[in-house]
mmCIF file of C-alpha atoms in Angstrom:
data_model
loop_
_atom_site.group_PDB
_atom_site.id
_atom_site.type_symbol
_atom_site.label_atom_id
_atom_site.label_comp_id
_atom_site.label_asym_id
_atom_site.label_seq_id
_atom_site.Cartn_x
_atom_site.Cartn_y
_atom_site.Cartn_z
ATOM 1 C CA MET A 1 50.142 94.139 136.410
ATOM 2 C CA SER A 2 49.601 93.150 132.768
ATOM 3 C CA GLU A 3 53.396 92.591 132.592
ATOM 4 C CA ILE A 4 52.632 89.265 134.286
ATOM 5 C CA PHE A 5 50.689 88.228 131.201
ATOM 6 C CA LYS A 6 53.423 89.407 128.825
ATOM 7 C CA HIS A 7 55.966 87.418 130.767
ATOM 8 C CA HIS A 8 53.694 84.372 130.594
ATOM 9 C CA LEU A 9 53.160 84.707 126.826
ATOM 10 C CA GLU A 10 56.913 84.971 126.308
ATOM 11 C CA LYS A 11 57.398 81.519 127.809
ATOM 12 C CA PHE A 12 55.684 80.140 124.710
ATOM 13 C CA ILE A 13 55.871 82.687 121.882
ATOM 14 C CA GLU A 14 57.788 85.827 120.918
ATOM 15 C CA VAL A 15 55.817 89.033 121.425
ATOM 16 C CA ASN A 16 57.196 92.529 120.976
ATOM 17 C CA ASP A 17 55.860 95.524 122.924
ATOM 18 C CA THR A 18 53.561 96.788 120.171
ATOM 19 C CA GLU A 19 52.088 93.348 119.557
ATOM 20 C CA PHE A 20 51.559 92.868 123.261
ATOM 21 C CA LEU A 21 49.560 96.094 123.547
ATOM 22 C CA ASP A 22 47.436 95.029 120.567
ATOM 23 C CA ILE A 23 46.873 91.601 122.122
ATOM 24 C CA LEU A 24 46.078 93.081 125.513
ATOM 25 C CA ALA A 25 43.393 95.284 123.933
ATOM 26 C CA PHE A 26 41.263 92.137 123.445
ATOM 27 C CA PHE A 27 41.076 91.683 127.227
ATOM 28 C CA GLN A 28 39.499 93.518 130.106
ATOM 29 C CA VAL A 29 41.411 93.848 133.363
ATOM 30 C CA VAL A 30 38.932 93.151 136.159
ATOM 31 C CA LYS A 31 39.220 93.221 139.946
ATOM 32 C CA VAL A 32 37.068 90.747 141.830
ATOM 33 C CA ARG A 33 36.505 90.495 145.549
ATOM 34 C CA LYS A 34 36.819 87.326 147.605
ATOM 35 C CA LYS A 35 33.688 85.112 147.219
ATOM 36 C CA GLU A 36 32.456 87.112 144.218
ATOM 37 C CA ASN A 37 30.966 84.850 141.525
ATOM 38 C CA LEU A 38 32.117 85.162 137.924
ATOM 39 C CA LEU A 39 29.895 82.373 136.626
ATOM 40 C CA LEU A 40 26.772 80.726 138.022
ATOM 41 C CA GLU A 41 25.377 77.297 137.192
ATOM 42 C CA GLY A 42 22.839 77.659 134.378
ATOM 43 C CA GLN A 43 24.422 80.816 132.934
ATOM 44 C CA ILE A 44 25.922 80.893 129.449
ATOM 45 C CA CYS A 45 29.684 80.649 129.940
ATOM 46 C CA LYS A 46 30.758 83.762 128.033
ATOM 47 C CA SER A 47 34.303 84.313 129.281
ATOM 48 C CA ASN A 48 37.710 82.789 129.799
ATOM 49 C CA TYR A 49 39.711 84.046 132.811
ATOM 50 C CA PHE A 50 43.453 84.457 133.316
ATOM 51 C CA VAL A 51 44.627 85.110 136.879
ATOM 52 C CA LEU A 52 47.159 87.955 137.207
ATOM 53 C CA ASN A 53 46.990 87.948 140.959
ATOM 54 C CA GLY A 54 44.853 86.028 143.456
ATOM 55 C CA CYS A 55 42.937 82.792 143.153
ATOM 56 C CA LEU A 56 39.721 81.544 141.530
ATOM 57 C CA ARG A 57 38.011 78.180 141.858
ATOM 58 C CA LYS A 58 35.483 76.195 139.875
ATOM 59 C CA PHE A 59 32.891 74.074 141.635
ATOM 60 C CA PHE A 60 29.556 72.370 141.157
ATOM 61 C CA VAL A 61 26.835 71.703 143.687
ATOM 62 C CA ASN A 62 26.307 67.959 144.059
ATOM 63 C CA GLU A 63 23.007 66.221 144.713
ATOM 64 C CA LYS A 64 23.541 66.486 148.486
ATOM 65 C CA GLY A 65 23.771 70.264 148.065
ATOM 66 C CA THR A 66 27.509 70.302 148.819
ATOM 67 C CA GLU A 67 29.967 72.441 146.852
ATOM 68 C CA GLN A 68 32.458 70.167 145.110
ATOM 69 C CA THR A 69 35.528 72.113 143.962
ATOM 70 C CA THR A 70 37.079 70.599 140.825
ATOM 71 C CA GLU A 71 39.732 73.192 139.975
ATOM 72 C CA PHE A 72 41.718 76.118 141.346
ATOM 73 C CA ALA A 73 43.490 78.776 139.297
ATOM 74 C CA ILE A 74 46.269 80.865 140.823
ATOM 75 C CA GLU A 75 48.650 83.318 139.101
ATOM 76 C CA ASN A 76 49.325 82.478 135.415
ATOM 77 C CA TRP A 77 46.494 79.955 135.131
ATOM 78 C CA TRP A 78 43.465 80.064 132.890
ATOM 79 C CA ILE A 79 40.079 78.935 134.133
ATOM 80 C CA THR A 80 36.660 78.537 132.559
ATOM 81 C CA ASP A 81 34.100 75.807 131.886
ATOM 82 C CA ASN A 82 35.686 74.833 128.580
ATOM 83 C CA ILE A 83 32.812 72.840 127.052
ATOM 84 C CA ALA A 84 30.272 75.545 127.872
ATOM 85 C CA TYR A 85 32.681 78.282 126.727
ATOM 86 C CA GLU A 86 33.502 76.673 123.379
ATOM 87 C CA ASN A 87 29.835 75.990 122.626
ATOM 88 C CA GLN A 88 28.519 79.138 124.314
ATOM 89 C CA GLN A 89 26.165 77.004 126.392
ATOM 90 C CA ALA A 90 24.797 77.083 129.926
ATOM 91 C CA SER A 91 27.378 75.906 132.453
ATOM 92 C CA GLU A 92 27.075 73.154 135.073
ATOM 93 C CA PHE A 93 29.675 74.956 137.189
ATOM 94 C CA TYR A 94 30.260 78.047 139.305
ATOM 95 C CA ILE A 95 33.450 80.114 139.117
ATOM 96 C CA GLN A 96 34.200 82.134 142.241
ATOM 97 C CA ALA A 97 37.057 84.230 143.642
ATOM 98 C CA VAL A 98 38.827 82.548 146.576
ATOM 99 C CA GLU A 99 40.845 85.725 147.281
ATOM 100 C CA ASN A 100 40.596 89.338 146.126
ATOM 101 C CA SER A 101 41.964 88.880 142.627
ATOM 102 C CA GLU A 102 43.009 90.770 139.541
ATOM 103 C CA ILE A 103 42.194 88.929 136.341
ATOM 104 C CA LEU A 104 42.157 89.240 132.574
ATOM 105 C CA VAL A 105 38.789 88.476 131.009
ATOM 106 C CA ILE A 106 38.180 87.664 127.360
ATOM 107 C CA ASP A 107 34.845 86.726 125.802
ATOM 108 C CA HIS A 108 34.473 83.991 123.208
ATOM 109 C CA HIS A 109 33.926 86.317 120.269
ATOM 110 C CA SER A 110 36.974 88.457 121.138
ATOM 111 C CA GLN A 111 39.109 85.357 121.570
ATOM 112 C CA GLU A 112 38.153 84.187 118.058
ATOM 113 C CA LYS A 113 39.121 87.610 116.703
ATOM 114 C CA LEU A 114 42.382 87.572 118.665
ATOM 115 C CA LEU A 115 43.279 84.164 117.165
ATOM 116 C CA ALA A 116 42.430 85.350 113.652
ATOM 117 C CA GLU A 117 44.512 88.518 113.986
ATOM 118 C CA PHE A 118 47.418 86.933 115.855
ATOM 119 C CA PRO A 119 47.866 83.349 114.613
ATOM 120 C CA LYS A 120 50.818 82.983 116.990
ATOM 121 C CA MET A 121 48.215 82.963 119.772
ATOM 122 C CA GLU A 122 47.063 79.594 118.366
ATOM 123 C CA ARG A 123 50.494 78.278 119.355
ATOM 124 C CA TYR A 124 50.197 79.874 122.785
ATOM 125 C CA PHE A 125 46.773 78.364 123.459
ATOM 126 C CA ARG A 126 47.870 75.015 121.990
ATOM 127 C CA PHE A 127 50.539 74.885 124.722
ATOM 128 C CA ILE A 128 48.091 76.027 127.398
ATOM 129 C CA PHE A 129 45.532 73.337 126.554
ATOM 130 C CA GLN A 130 48.194 70.693 125.986
ATOM 131 C CA ARG A 131 49.552 71.244 129.498
ATOM 132 C CA ALA A 132 46.130 71.570 131.076
ATOM 133 C CA TYR A 133 45.080 68.313 129.408
ATOM 134 C CA ALA A 134 48.271 66.548 130.490
ATOM 135 C CA ALA A 135 47.719 67.735 134.076
ATOM 136 C CA SER A 136 44.141 66.480 134.026
ATOM 137 C CA GLN A 137 45.306 63.068 132.768
ATOM 138 C CA MET A 138 47.528 62.785 135.846
ATOM 139 C CA ARG A 139 44.681 64.049 138.030
ATOM 140 C CA ILE A 140 42.455 61.248 136.695
ATOM 141 C CA LYS A 141 45.227 58.733 137.443
ATOM 142 C CA TYR A 142 45.416 60.055 141.028
ATOM 143 C CA LEU A 143 41.637 59.895 141.420
ATOM 144 C CA TYR A 144 41.806 56.200 140.515
ATOM 145 C CA SER A 145 44.923 55.253 142.411
ATOM 146 C CA PHE A 146 44.917 57.203 145.665
ATOM 147 C CA SER A 147 42.612 57.069 148.634
ATOM 148 C CA LYS A 148 41.325 60.510 149.604
ATOM 149 C CA GLU A 149 43.773 60.544 152.502
ATOM 150 C CA ASP A 150 46.741 59.702 150.250
ATOM 151 C CA PHE A 151 45.546 62.348 147.789
ATOM 152 C CA TYR A 152 45.729 64.936 150.568
ATOM 153 C CA HIS A 153 49.245 63.876 151.581
ATOM 154 C CA GLN A 154 50.316 63.974 147.932
ATOM 155 C CA LEU A 155 48.902 67.502 147.535
ATOM 156 C CA ASN A 156 50.533 68.589 150.759
ATOM 157 C CA SER A 157 53.978 67.296 149.826
ATOM 158 C CA LYS A 158 53.909 68.505 146.199
ATOM 159 C CA TYR A 159 52.268 71.895 146.776
ATOM 160 C CA PRO A 160 52.829 72.881 150.437
ATOM 161 C CA ASP A 161 52.560 76.631 149.730
ATOM 162 C CA PHE A 162 49.270 76.119 147.937
ATOM 163 C CA VAL A 163 47.811 74.024 150.773
ATOM 164 C CA GLN A 164 48.890 76.730 153.246
ATOM 165 C CA ARG A 165 47.421 79.494 151.126
ATOM 166 C CA ILE A 166 43.931 78.095 150.470
ATOM 167 C CA PRO A 167 41.263 77.975 153.208
ATOM 168 C CA GLN A 168 41.087 74.447 154.584
ATOM 169 C CA TYR A 169 37.350 74.030 153.905
ATOM 170 C CA LEU A 170 38.124 74.563 150.199
ATOM 171 C CA ILE A 171 40.960 72.045 150.244
ATOM 172 C CA ALA A 172 38.424 69.632 151.758
ATOM 173 C CA SER A 173 35.902 70.558 149.048
ATOM 174 C CA PHE A 174 38.563 69.868 146.385
ATOM 175 C CA LEU A 175 39.462 66.498 147.869
ATOM 176 C CA GLY A 176 35.816 65.541 148.249
ATOM 177 C CA PHE A 177 35.610 65.198 152.003
ATOM 178 C CA THR A 178 34.259 67.162 154.962
ATOM 179 C CA PRO A 179 36.326 69.851 156.710
ATOM 180 C CA GLU A 180 36.053 67.723 159.880
ATOM 181 C CA TYR A 181 37.647 64.743 158.172
ATOM 182 C CA LEU A 182 40.468 66.919 156.818
ATOM 183 C CA SER A 183 41.106 68.270 160.281
ATOM 184 C CA GLU A 184 41.216 64.683 161.620
ATOM 185 C CA ILE A 185 43.850 63.699 159.024
ATOM 186 C CA ARG A 186 45.930 66.768 159.833
ATOM 187 C CA ASN A 187 45.803 66.062 163.546
ATOM 188 C CA LYS A 188 46.698 62.410 162.986
ATOM 189 C CA LYS A 189 49.791 63.524 161.057
ATOM 190 C CA ARG A 190 50.884 65.904 163.814
ATOM 191 C CA SER A 191 50.455 63.392 166.625
ATOM 192 C CA MET B 1 42.708 55.012 104.871
ATOM 193 C CA SER B 2 44.616 58.276 105.343
ATOM 194 C CA GLU B 3 41.539 60.032 103.869
ATOM 195 C CA ILE B 4 40.063 59.618 107.365
ATOM 196 C CA PHE B 5 42.762 61.911 108.708
ATOM 197 C CA LYS B 6 42.268 64.470 105.933
ATOM 198 C CA HIS B 7 38.565 64.529 106.646
ATOM 199 C CA HIS B 8 39.319 65.011 110.333
ATOM 200 C CA LEU B 9 41.766 67.878 109.696
ATOM 201 C CA GLU B 10 39.188 69.604 107.504
ATOM 202 C CA LYS B 11 36.789 69.844 110.415
ATOM 203 C CA PHE B 12 39.198 72.370 111.937
ATOM 204 C CA ILE B 13 41.413 73.844 109.211
ATOM 205 C CA GLU B 14 41.551 74.153 105.426
ATOM 206 C CA VAL B 15 44.007 71.759 103.793
ATOM 207 C CA ASN B 16 44.439 71.274 100.045
ATOM 208 C CA ASP B 17 45.594 67.970 98.539
ATOM 209 C CA THR B 18 49.243 68.988 98.159
ATOM 210 C CA GLU B 19 49.439 70.308 101.712
ATOM 211 C CA PHE B 20 47.803 67.161 102.996
ATOM 212 C CA LEU B 21 50.403 64.936 101.347
ATOM 213 C CA ASP B 22 53.178 67.093 102.816
ATOM 214 C CA ILE B 23 51.577 66.889 106.263
ATOM 215 C CA LEU B 24 51.025 63.148 105.974
ATOM 216 C CA ALA B 25 54.723 62.648 105.198
ATOM 217 C CA PHE B 26 55.474 63.502 108.860
ATOM 218 C CA PHE B 27 53.537 60.406 109.973
ATOM 219 C CA GLN B 28 53.995 56.681 109.681
ATOM 220 C CA VAL B 29 50.963 54.490 108.989
ATOM 221 C CA VAL B 30 51.232 51.486 111.288
ATOM 222 C CA LYS B 31 49.116 48.373 111.719
ATOM 223 C CA VAL B 32 48.942 46.938 115.226
ATOM 224 C CA ARG B 33 47.387 43.684 116.327
ATOM 225 C CA LYS B 34 44.951 43.277 119.202
ATOM 226 C CA LYS B 35 46.779 43.307 122.588
ATOM 227 C CA GLU B 36 50.001 44.632 121.013
ATOM 228 C CA ASN B 37 51.705 47.229 123.227
ATOM 229 C CA LEU B 38 52.759 50.586 121.788
ATOM 230 C CA LEU B 39 54.127 51.944 125.057
ATOM 231 C CA LEU B 40 55.251 50.245 128.266
ATOM 232 C CA GLU B 41 55.508 51.772 131.738
ATOM 233 C CA GLY B 42 59.053 53.068 132.235
ATOM 234 C CA GLN B 43 59.697 53.651 128.510
ATOM 235 C CA ILE B 44 60.314 57.129 127.115
ATOM 236 C CA CYS B 45 57.039 58.195 125.503
ATOM 237 C CA LYS B 46 58.306 58.998 122.024
ATOM 238 C CA SER B 47 55.112 59.029 119.960
ATOM 239 C CA ASN B 48 51.617 60.420 119.625
ATOM 240 C CA TYR B 49 48.985 58.130 118.044
ATOM 241 C CA PHE B 50 45.967 58.924 115.895
ATOM 242 C CA VAL B 51 43.487 56.090 115.338
ATOM 243 C CA LEU B 52 42.380 55.655 111.713
ATOM 244 C CA ASN B 53 40.606 52.414 112.440
ATOM 245 C CA GLY B 54 40.311 50.269 115.554
ATOM 246 C CA CYS B 55 40.773 51.065 119.212
ATOM 247 C CA LEU B 56 43.649 51.729 121.624
ATOM 248 C CA ARG B 57 43.599 52.108 125.374
ATOM 249 C CA LYS B 58 45.847 53.627 128.006
ATOM 250 C CA PHE B 59 46.201 52.004 131.417
ATOM 251 C CA PHE B 60 48.430 51.837 134.449
ATOM 252 C CA VAL B 61 49.029 48.951 136.805
ATOM 253 C CA ASN B 62 47.887 49.886 140.302
ATOM 254 C CA GLU B 63 49.499 48.787 143.557
ATOM 255 C CA LYS B 64 47.262 45.696 143.686
ATOM 256 C CA GLY B 65 48.678 44.673 140.309
ATOM 257 C CA THR B 66 45.398 45.383 138.511
ATOM 258 C CA GLU B 67 45.260 47.138 135.127
ATOM 259 C CA GLN B 68 43.364 50.400 135.521
ATOM 260 C CA THR B 69 42.257 51.770 132.122
ATOM 261 C CA THR B 70 42.078 55.570 132.096
ATOM 262 C CA GLU B 71 41.381 56.264 128.425
ATOM 263 C CA PHE B 72 40.200 54.714 125.171
ATOM 264 C CA ALA B 73 40.821 56.089 121.688
ATOM 265 C CA ILE B 74 38.645 55.008 118.780
ATOM 266 C CA GLU B 75 38.568 56.392 115.202
ATOM 267 C CA ASN B 76 39.601 60.068 114.961
ATOM 268 C CA TRP B 77 41.039 60.257 118.472
ATOM 269 C CA TRP B 78 44.569 60.987 119.533
ATOM 270 C CA ILE B 79 46.167 59.126 122.414
ATOM 271 C CA THR B 80 49.499 59.356 124.214
ATOM 272 C CA ASP B 81 50.837 60.041 127.704
ATOM 273 C CA ASN B 82 50.915 63.796 127.185
ATOM 274 C CA ILE B 83 53.205 64.800 130.064
ATOM 275 C CA ALA B 84 55.754 62.131 129.201
ATOM 276 C CA TYR B 85 55.451 62.928 125.474
ATOM 277 C CA GLU B 86 55.918 66.679 125.874
ATOM 278 C CA ASN B 87 58.927 66.226 128.159
ATOM 279 C CA GLN B 88 60.239 63.097 126.440
ATOM 280 C CA GLN B 89 60.244 61.303 129.782
ATOM 281 C CA ALA B 90 59.544 57.785 130.988
ATOM 282 C CA SER B 91 55.827 57.053 131.116
ATOM 283 C CA GLU B 92 53.727 55.788 134.028
ATOM 284 C CA PHE B 93 51.292 54.244 131.538
ATOM 285 C CA TYR B 94 50.904 51.479 128.987
ATOM 286 C CA ILE B 95 49.251 52.007 125.591
ATOM 287 C CA GLN B 96 47.828 48.875 124.024
ATOM 288 C CA ALA B 97 45.638 47.928 121.038
ATOM 289 C CA VAL B 98 42.166 46.757 122.062
ATOM 290 C CA GLU B 99 41.387 45.681 118.478
ATOM 291 C CA ASN B 100 43.494 45.147 115.345
ATOM 292 C CA SER B 101 44.030 48.792 114.466
ATOM 293 C CA GLU B 102 45.461 51.049 111.814
ATOM 294 C CA ILE B 103 47.060 54.168 113.240
ATOM 295 C CA LEU B 104 49.104 57.219 112.376
ATOM 296 C CA VAL B 105 52.241 57.614 114.460
ATOM 297 C CA ILE B 106 54.269 60.785 114.859
ATOM 298 C CA ASP B 107 57.313 61.242 117.071
ATOM 299 C CA HIS B 108 57.932 64.358 119.138
ATOM 300 C CA HIS B 109 60.698 65.753 116.947
ATOM 301 C CA SER B 110 58.649 65.310 113.742
ATOM 302 C CA GLN B 111 55.631 66.923 115.382
ATOM 303 C CA GLU B 112 57.732 69.984 116.268
ATOM 304 C CA LYS B 113 58.923 70.183 112.651
ATOM 305 C CA LEU B 114 55.372 69.738 111.367
ATOM 306 C CA LEU B 115 54.175 72.641 113.542
ATOM 307 C CA ALA B 116 57.052 74.845 112.386
ATOM 308 C CA GLU B 117 56.429 74.110 108.700
ATOM 309 C CA PHE B 118 52.624 74.214 108.876
ATOM 310 C CA PRO B 119 51.592 76.804 111.474
ATOM 311 C CA LYS B 120 47.949 76.008 110.692
ATOM 312 C CA MET B 121 48.550 72.720 112.488
ATOM 313 C CA GLU B 122 48.934 74.795 115.676
ATOM 314 C CA ARG B 123 45.275 75.720 115.237
ATOM 315 C CA TYR B 124 44.356 72.093 114.600
ATOM 316 C CA PHE B 125 46.144 70.848 117.734
ATOM 317 C CA ARG B 126 44.791 73.784 119.769
ATOM 318 C CA PHE B 127 41.279 72.500 118.976
ATOM 319 C CA ILE B 128 42.254 68.892 119.699
ATOM 320 C CA PHE B 129 43.698 69.710 123.125
ATOM 321 C CA GLN B 130 40.924 72.191 123.925
ATOM 322 C CA ARG B 131 38.294 69.493 123.362
ATOM 323 C CA ALA B 132 40.293 66.781 125.081
ATOM 324 C CA TYR B 133 40.758 69.071 128.089
ATOM 325 C CA ALA B 134 37.068 70.010 128.142
ATOM 326 C CA ALA B 135 36.120 66.309 128.019
ATOM 327 C CA SER B 136 38.480 65.522 130.888
ATOM 328 C CA GLN B 137 36.965 68.334 132.966
ATOM 329 C CA MET B 138 33.564 66.643 132.611
ATOM 330 C CA ARG B 139 35.160 63.280 133.344
ATOM 331 C CA ILE B 140 36.542 64.669 136.609
ATOM 332 C CA LYS B 141 33.068 66.014 137.467
ATOM 333 C CA TYR B 142 31.604 62.541 136.851
ATOM 334 C CA LEU B 143 34.306 60.877 138.950
ATOM 335 C CA TYR B 144 33.286 63.138 141.837
ATOM 336 C CA SER B 145 29.536 63.034 141.405
ATOM 337 C CA PHE B 146 28.622 59.524 140.295
ATOM 338 C CA SER B 147 28.880 56.219 142.066
ATOM 339 C CA LYS B 148 30.656 53.608 139.956
ATOM 340 C CA GLU B 149 27.289 52.037 139.189
ATOM 341 C CA ASP B 150 25.804 55.365 138.028
ATOM 342 C CA PHE B 151 28.932 55.990 135.976
ATOM 343 C CA TYR B 152 28.333 52.702 134.155
ATOM 344 C CA HIS B 153 24.677 53.553 133.451
ATOM 345 C CA GLN B 154 25.719 56.988 132.218
ATOM 346 C CA LEU B 155 28.307 55.448 129.878
ATOM 347 C CA ASN B 156 25.802 52.891 128.678
ATOM 348 C CA SER B 157 23.117 55.449 127.882
ATOM 349 C CA LYS B 158 25.441 58.038 126.289
ATOM 350 C CA TYR B 159 27.675 55.628 124.328
ATOM 351 C CA PRO B 160 25.735 52.355 123.832
ATOM 352 C CA ASP B 161 27.677 51.396 120.666
ATOM 353 C CA PHE B 162 30.970 51.896 122.467
ATOM 354 C CA VAL B 163 29.901 49.776 125.450
ATOM 355 C CA GLN B 164 28.787 47.031 123.025
ATOM 356 C CA ARG B 165 32.030 47.225 121.058
ATOM 357 C CA ILE B 166 34.561 47.048 123.906
ATOM 358 C CA PRO B 167 35.224 43.785 125.816
ATOM 359 C CA GLN B 168 33.386 43.928 129.126
ATOM 360 C CA TYR B 169 36.500 43.285 131.234
ATOM 361 C CA LEU B 170 37.962 46.500 129.772
ATOM 362 C CA ILE B 171 34.793 48.474 130.491
ATOM 363 C CA ALA B 172 35.144 47.180 134.063
ATOM 364 C CA SER B 173 38.818 48.203 134.095
ATOM 365 C CA PHE B 174 37.836 51.694 132.891
ATOM 366 C CA LEU B 175 35.151 52.064 135.556
ATOM 367 C CA GLY B 176 37.461 50.784 138.264
ATOM 368 C CA PHE B 177 35.596 47.656 139.298
ATOM 369 C CA THR B 178 35.877 43.914 138.789
ATOM 370 C CA PRO B 179 34.364 42.134 135.757
ATOM 371 C CA GLU B 180 32.206 40.168 138.232
ATOM 372 C CA TYR B 181 30.726 43.365 139.678
ATOM 373 C CA LEU B 182 29.998 44.703 136.177
ATOM 374 C CA SER B 183 28.248 41.480 135.285
ATOM 375 C CA GLU B 184 26.192 41.784 138.500
ATOM 376 C CA ILE B 185 25.074 45.322 137.567
ATOM 377 C CA ARG B 186 24.166 44.215 134.047
ATOM 378 C CA ASN B 187 22.132 41.290 135.344
ATOM 379 C CA LYS B 188 20.390 43.513 137.892
ATOM 380 C CA LYS B 189 19.361 45.830 135.063
ATOM 381 C CA ARG B 190 17.974 42.982 132.994
ATOM 382 C CA SER B 191 15.976 41.453 135.832
#
């Protein structure tokens, strides 16, 4: 299973087998069950998560008491509350498993040690954050330029497998509307 | 003026004077005048910009023909269209000077060479992207949880100097409403 991570690293940096085992030793491999929480609002965000298999999501509870999903992470994605993780502060978010998942977990202190021992991991994480930031810039553009309905159609045409894979009430929670409204849009499209 | 950049680098990595001069040689120092464009929609995004002094903004033109500002960069901030820059593709954005500004400019090829020659710059950019990504995660949370009016009040209370400094029509363009509506909110607050 950890081969998935090696393969991912090798997209960005060169890592031989010995180095990979040394790098991997900084992580824990953890299995989580669907709906299990990895982080709760108000908790110190201690860890950064890499999905080997499965799916996690990040959400906050808005003032109406509704879960608003802001991010999903499937295979080969990292997820955490980055501000709270970097500053080792209480988080405003929850992180929860959407499916039974197998993940790599690293805590902040171990990640610092990993970066000090393997400076090439700076390059790896530079790429990871660079791409994550670029993706979030486009996300912000979409949030400004699309109606919620257009945003759904965009998601559906760009990532059909993802939309099929994720429970519809979570897609609705990501798009910021009710499951009923999502179902209405889907029916409208079919008719 | 380039001392500003050295000071900024030293927040993240150690750089001696000789190294700094070698690093600086990868950049051009450029003066831009207020309203001058550094990037136009449809152009290949060749450069990454660091603000020494002044202010830049990034915007796109929405389907109504209105400029929608998605990002500002003041002193010590980087700005570019990161997806287009990384892939050396045509951009969907404009980058324009809000004030007469002095900036450092690096093109993609030079940045790659800089990273190869000074691996410690990987660490520097890892921090830059990590923080930029963390900030955009919070921005996305705000976009979901605040009304436009609340978003303005939040901006005003967290960054009063910034709101004072930037022309009000650009604050309106950033918040996604008309200058008239912004003026209404401001008057309501005063009354």
